[in-house]
Short mmCIF file of C-alpha atoms in Angstrom, two decimals:
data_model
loop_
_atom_site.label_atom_id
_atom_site.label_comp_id
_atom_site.label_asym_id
_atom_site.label_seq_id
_atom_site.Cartn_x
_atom_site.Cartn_y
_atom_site.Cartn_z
CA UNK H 264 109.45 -111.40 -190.73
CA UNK H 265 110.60 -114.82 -189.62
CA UNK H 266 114.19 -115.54 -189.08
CA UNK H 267 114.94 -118.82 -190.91
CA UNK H 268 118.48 -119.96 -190.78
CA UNK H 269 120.05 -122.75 -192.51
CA UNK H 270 123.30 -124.27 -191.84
CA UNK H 271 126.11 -125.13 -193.24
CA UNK H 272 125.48 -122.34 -195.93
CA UNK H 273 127.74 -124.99 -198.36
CA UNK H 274 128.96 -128.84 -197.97
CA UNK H 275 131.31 -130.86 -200.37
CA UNK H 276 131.09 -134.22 -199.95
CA UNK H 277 132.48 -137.47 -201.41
CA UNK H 278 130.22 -140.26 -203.04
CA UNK H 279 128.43 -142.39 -201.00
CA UNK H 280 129.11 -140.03 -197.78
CA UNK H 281 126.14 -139.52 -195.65
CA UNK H 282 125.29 -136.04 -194.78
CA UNK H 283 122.97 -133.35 -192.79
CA UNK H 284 121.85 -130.18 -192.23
CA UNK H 285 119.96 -128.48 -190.12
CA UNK H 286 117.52 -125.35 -190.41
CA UNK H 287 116.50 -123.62 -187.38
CA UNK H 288 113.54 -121.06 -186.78
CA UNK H 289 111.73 -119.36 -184.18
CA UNK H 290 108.97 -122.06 -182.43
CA UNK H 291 106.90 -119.90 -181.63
CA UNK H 292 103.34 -119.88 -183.77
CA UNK H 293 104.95 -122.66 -186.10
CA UNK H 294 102.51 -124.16 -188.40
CA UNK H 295 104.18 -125.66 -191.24
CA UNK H 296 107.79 -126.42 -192.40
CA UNK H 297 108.91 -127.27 -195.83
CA UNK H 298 111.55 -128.67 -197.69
CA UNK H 299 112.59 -128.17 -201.52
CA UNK H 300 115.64 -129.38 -203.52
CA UNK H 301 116.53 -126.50 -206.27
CA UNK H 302 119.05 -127.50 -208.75
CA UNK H 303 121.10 -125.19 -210.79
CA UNK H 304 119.11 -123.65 -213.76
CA UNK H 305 115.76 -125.24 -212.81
CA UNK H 306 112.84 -124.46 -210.38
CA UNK H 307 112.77 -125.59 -206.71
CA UNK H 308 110.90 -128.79 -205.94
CA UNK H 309 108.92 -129.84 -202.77
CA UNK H 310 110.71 -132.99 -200.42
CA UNK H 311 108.59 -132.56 -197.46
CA UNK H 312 105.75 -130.30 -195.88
CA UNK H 313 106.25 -131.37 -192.27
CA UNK H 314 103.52 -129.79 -189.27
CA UNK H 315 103.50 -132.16 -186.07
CA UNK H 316 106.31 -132.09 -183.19
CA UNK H 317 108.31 -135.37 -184.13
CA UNK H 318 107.32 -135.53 -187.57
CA UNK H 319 109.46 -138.37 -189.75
CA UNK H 320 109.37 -138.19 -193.37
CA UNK H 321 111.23 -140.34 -195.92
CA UNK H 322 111.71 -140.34 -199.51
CA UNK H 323 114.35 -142.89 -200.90
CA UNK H 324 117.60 -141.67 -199.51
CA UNK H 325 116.43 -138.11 -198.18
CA UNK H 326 114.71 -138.21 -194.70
CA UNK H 327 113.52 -135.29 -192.78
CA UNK H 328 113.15 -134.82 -189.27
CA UNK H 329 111.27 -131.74 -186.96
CA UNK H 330 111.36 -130.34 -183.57
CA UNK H 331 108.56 -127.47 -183.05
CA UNK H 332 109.62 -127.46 -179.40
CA UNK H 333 112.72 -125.99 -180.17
CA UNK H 334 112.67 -124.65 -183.65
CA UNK H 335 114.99 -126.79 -185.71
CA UNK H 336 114.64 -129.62 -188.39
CA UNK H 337 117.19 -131.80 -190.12
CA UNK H 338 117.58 -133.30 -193.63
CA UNK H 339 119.79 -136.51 -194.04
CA UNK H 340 120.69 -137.48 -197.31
CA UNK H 341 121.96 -141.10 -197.26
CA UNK H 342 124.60 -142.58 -199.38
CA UNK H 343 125.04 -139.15 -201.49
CA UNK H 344 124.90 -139.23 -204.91
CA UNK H 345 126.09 -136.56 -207.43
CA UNK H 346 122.47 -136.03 -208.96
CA UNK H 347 122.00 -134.84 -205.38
CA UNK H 348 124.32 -131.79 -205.33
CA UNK H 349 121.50 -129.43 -205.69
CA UNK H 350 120.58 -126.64 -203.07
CA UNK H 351 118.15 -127.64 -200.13
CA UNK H 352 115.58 -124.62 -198.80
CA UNK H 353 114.12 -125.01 -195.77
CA UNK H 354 110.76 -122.74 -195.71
CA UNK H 355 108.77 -122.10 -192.44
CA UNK H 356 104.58 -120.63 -191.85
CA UNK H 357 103.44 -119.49 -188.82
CA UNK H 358 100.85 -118.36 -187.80
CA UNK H 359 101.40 -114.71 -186.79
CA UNK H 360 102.81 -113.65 -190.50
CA UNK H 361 100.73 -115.36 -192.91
CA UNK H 362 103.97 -115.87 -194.94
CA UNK H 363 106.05 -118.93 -195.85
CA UNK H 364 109.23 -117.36 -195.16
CA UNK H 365 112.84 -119.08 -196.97
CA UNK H 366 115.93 -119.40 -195.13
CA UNK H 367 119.61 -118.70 -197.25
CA UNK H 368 119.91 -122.50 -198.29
CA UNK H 369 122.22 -125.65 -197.96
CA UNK H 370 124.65 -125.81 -201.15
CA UNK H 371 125.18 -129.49 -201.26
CA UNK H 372 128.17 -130.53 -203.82
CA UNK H 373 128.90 -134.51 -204.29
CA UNK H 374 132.24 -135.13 -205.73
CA UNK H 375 132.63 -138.71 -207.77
CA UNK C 157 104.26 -130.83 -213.80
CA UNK C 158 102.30 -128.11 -212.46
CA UNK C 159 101.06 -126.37 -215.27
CA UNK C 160 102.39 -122.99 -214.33
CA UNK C 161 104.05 -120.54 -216.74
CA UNK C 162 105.77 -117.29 -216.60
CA UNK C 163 106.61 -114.97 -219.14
CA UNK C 164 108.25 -112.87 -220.06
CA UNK C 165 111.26 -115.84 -219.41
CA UNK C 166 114.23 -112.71 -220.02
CA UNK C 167 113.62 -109.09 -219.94
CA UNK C 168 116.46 -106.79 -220.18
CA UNK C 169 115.06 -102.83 -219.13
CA UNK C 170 116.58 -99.75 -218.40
CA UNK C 171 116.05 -97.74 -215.03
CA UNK C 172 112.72 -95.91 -214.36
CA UNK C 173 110.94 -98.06 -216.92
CA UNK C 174 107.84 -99.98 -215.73
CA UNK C 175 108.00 -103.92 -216.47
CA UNK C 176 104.86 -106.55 -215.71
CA UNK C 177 105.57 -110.19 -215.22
CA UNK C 178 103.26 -112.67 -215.67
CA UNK C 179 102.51 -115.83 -214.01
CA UNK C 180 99.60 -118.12 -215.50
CA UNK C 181 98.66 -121.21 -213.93
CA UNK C 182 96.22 -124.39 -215.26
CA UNK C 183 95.99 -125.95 -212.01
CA UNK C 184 93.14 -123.35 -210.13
CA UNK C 185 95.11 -123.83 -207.21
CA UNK C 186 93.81 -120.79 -204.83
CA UNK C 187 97.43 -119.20 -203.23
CA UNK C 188 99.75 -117.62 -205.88
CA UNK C 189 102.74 -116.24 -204.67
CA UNK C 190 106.19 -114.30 -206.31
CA UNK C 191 109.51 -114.18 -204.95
CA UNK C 192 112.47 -113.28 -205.29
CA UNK C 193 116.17 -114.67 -205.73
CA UNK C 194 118.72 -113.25 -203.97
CA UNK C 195 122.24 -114.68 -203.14
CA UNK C 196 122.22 -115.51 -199.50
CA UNK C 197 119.02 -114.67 -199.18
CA UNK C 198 117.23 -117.75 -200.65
CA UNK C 199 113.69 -117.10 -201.81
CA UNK C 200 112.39 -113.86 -200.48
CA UNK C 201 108.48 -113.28 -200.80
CA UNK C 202 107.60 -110.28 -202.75
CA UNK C 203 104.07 -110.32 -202.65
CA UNK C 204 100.78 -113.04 -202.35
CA UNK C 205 97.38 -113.49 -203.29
CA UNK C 206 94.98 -115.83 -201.42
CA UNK C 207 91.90 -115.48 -203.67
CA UNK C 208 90.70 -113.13 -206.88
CA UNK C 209 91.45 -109.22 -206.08
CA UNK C 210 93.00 -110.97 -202.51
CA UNK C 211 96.13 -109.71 -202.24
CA UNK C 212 98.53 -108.91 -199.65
CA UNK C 213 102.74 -107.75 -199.11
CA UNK C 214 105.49 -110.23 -198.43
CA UNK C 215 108.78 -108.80 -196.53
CA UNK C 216 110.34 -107.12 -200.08
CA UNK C 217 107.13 -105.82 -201.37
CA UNK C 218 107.95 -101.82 -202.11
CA UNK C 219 108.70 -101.03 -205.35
CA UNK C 220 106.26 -103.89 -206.56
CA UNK C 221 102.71 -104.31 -207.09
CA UNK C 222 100.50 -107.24 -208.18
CA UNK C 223 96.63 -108.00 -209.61
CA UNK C 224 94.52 -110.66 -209.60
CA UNK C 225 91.93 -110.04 -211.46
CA UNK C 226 91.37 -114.30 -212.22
CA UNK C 227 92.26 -117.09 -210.62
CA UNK C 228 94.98 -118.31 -213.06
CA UNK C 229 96.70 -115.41 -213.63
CA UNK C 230 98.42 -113.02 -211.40
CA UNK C 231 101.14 -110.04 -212.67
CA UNK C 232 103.61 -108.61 -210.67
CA UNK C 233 105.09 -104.75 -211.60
CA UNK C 234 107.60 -103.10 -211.24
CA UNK C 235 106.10 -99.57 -211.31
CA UNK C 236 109.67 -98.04 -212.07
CA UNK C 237 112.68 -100.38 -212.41
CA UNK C 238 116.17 -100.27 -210.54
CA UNK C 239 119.48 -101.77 -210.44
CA UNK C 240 118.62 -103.56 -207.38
CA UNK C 241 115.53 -104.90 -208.58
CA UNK C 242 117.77 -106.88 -211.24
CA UNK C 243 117.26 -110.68 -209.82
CA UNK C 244 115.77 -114.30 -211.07
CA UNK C 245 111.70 -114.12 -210.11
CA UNK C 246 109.59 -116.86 -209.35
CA UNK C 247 105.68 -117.69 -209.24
CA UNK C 248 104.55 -120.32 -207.43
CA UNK C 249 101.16 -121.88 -206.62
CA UNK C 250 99.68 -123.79 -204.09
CA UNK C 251 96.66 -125.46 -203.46
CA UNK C 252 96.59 -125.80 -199.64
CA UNK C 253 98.24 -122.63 -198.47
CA UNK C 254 101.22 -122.37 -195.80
CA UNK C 255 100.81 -126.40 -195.13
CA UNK C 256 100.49 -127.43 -198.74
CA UNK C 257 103.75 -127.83 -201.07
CA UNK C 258 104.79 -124.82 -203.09
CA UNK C 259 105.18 -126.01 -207.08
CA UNK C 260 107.30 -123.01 -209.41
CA UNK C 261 107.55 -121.94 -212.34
CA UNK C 262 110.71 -121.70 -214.24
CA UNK C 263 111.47 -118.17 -213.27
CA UNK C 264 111.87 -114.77 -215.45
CA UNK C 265 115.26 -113.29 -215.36
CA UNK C 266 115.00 -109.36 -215.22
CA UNK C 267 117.77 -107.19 -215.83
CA UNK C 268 117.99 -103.22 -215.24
CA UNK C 269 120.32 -101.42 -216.41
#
């Protein structure tokens, strides 16, 4: 089983703040990492599905970065909005389990 | 939207009963997968299926078992319910595998008391 660790576990921020956070796994047999956005009371949602070392992916104000060297990627959120408060789950496959494996989450809350 | 459905959406079951949940999808997307919702856990993978009567476990697979007996649908049991199976379970699909995006259903709410 893959440890897959997100942090911070939960964020407030204010309107229009910028913000990040990072999720960090083990490098070793990496072969895919994905993002999803899960808001309260629906279904998670795919951002990204990022594979190469240095991998840059935008969509509007959400941008993802990876590092498969070291085992981390980061999600900025730019300008935060409160339709983004939502949760954010990184998800990691490798190559040895077979499984795309979750970590515990991001809680992102934008106050007005 | 994915055409994916589960059913049943809310189940409430006592203890040492057996429950099925089903997960039917239109999009004959090959990888179906269910998980689980637990707080602080995220998503935690239950069990998969990679093909028709292709199945394998995920890292919280006793207690449960699944069938795929066609591509669009895929159950998951719960051969005997507990208390600590009580949790929010999801079905997703995917076309591509590990490097393809994950699309979910709306989740079926189980309770046991």
């Amino acid at each position: 089983i893959l440890n897959v660790e997100q942090s911070p576990q939960s964020l407030h921020v204010q309107e229009g703040d910028s913000t990040n956070f990072t999720c960090s796994f083990p490098s070793s047999n990496f072969y895919a990492l994905h993002w999803y956005r899960w808001e309260t009371a629906k279904s998670p949602e795919a951002l990204f599905v990022m594979t190469l070392n240095g991998d840059e992916k935008k969509k509007g104000r959400i941008s993802a970065t990876l590092n498969t060297k070291e085992g981390y990627s980061y999600l900025y959120i730019k300008g935060s909005q409160p339709e983004d408060s939502a949760t954010y789950l990184c998800a990691v496959f490798n190559n040895a389990g077979n499984m795309l494996t979750f970590g515990g989450g991001t809680r992102l809350m934008v106050k007005p | 939207d994915a055409g994916i459905t589960q059913s049943p959406r809310h189940k409430v079951t006592e203890t040492g009963t057996p429950v099925t949940l089903r997960c039917h999808q239109t999009e004959n997307h090959r990888y179906m997968y269910w998980y689980r919702q637990d707080p602080g856990h995220g998503l935690r993978l239950i069990h998969y299926s990679y093909g028709v009567k292709d199945t394998d476990k995920g890292e919280v697979s006793d207690g449960y078992s699944v069938s795929r007996s066609k591509t669009e649908d895929f159950l998951l049991t719960l051969e005997s319910a507990t208390s600590s199976q009580t949790s929010v379970y999801f079905c997703a699909i995917s076309e591509l595998g590990g490097n393809g995006e994950l699309f979910f259903g709306e989740g079926s709410r189980l309770t046991v008391l």
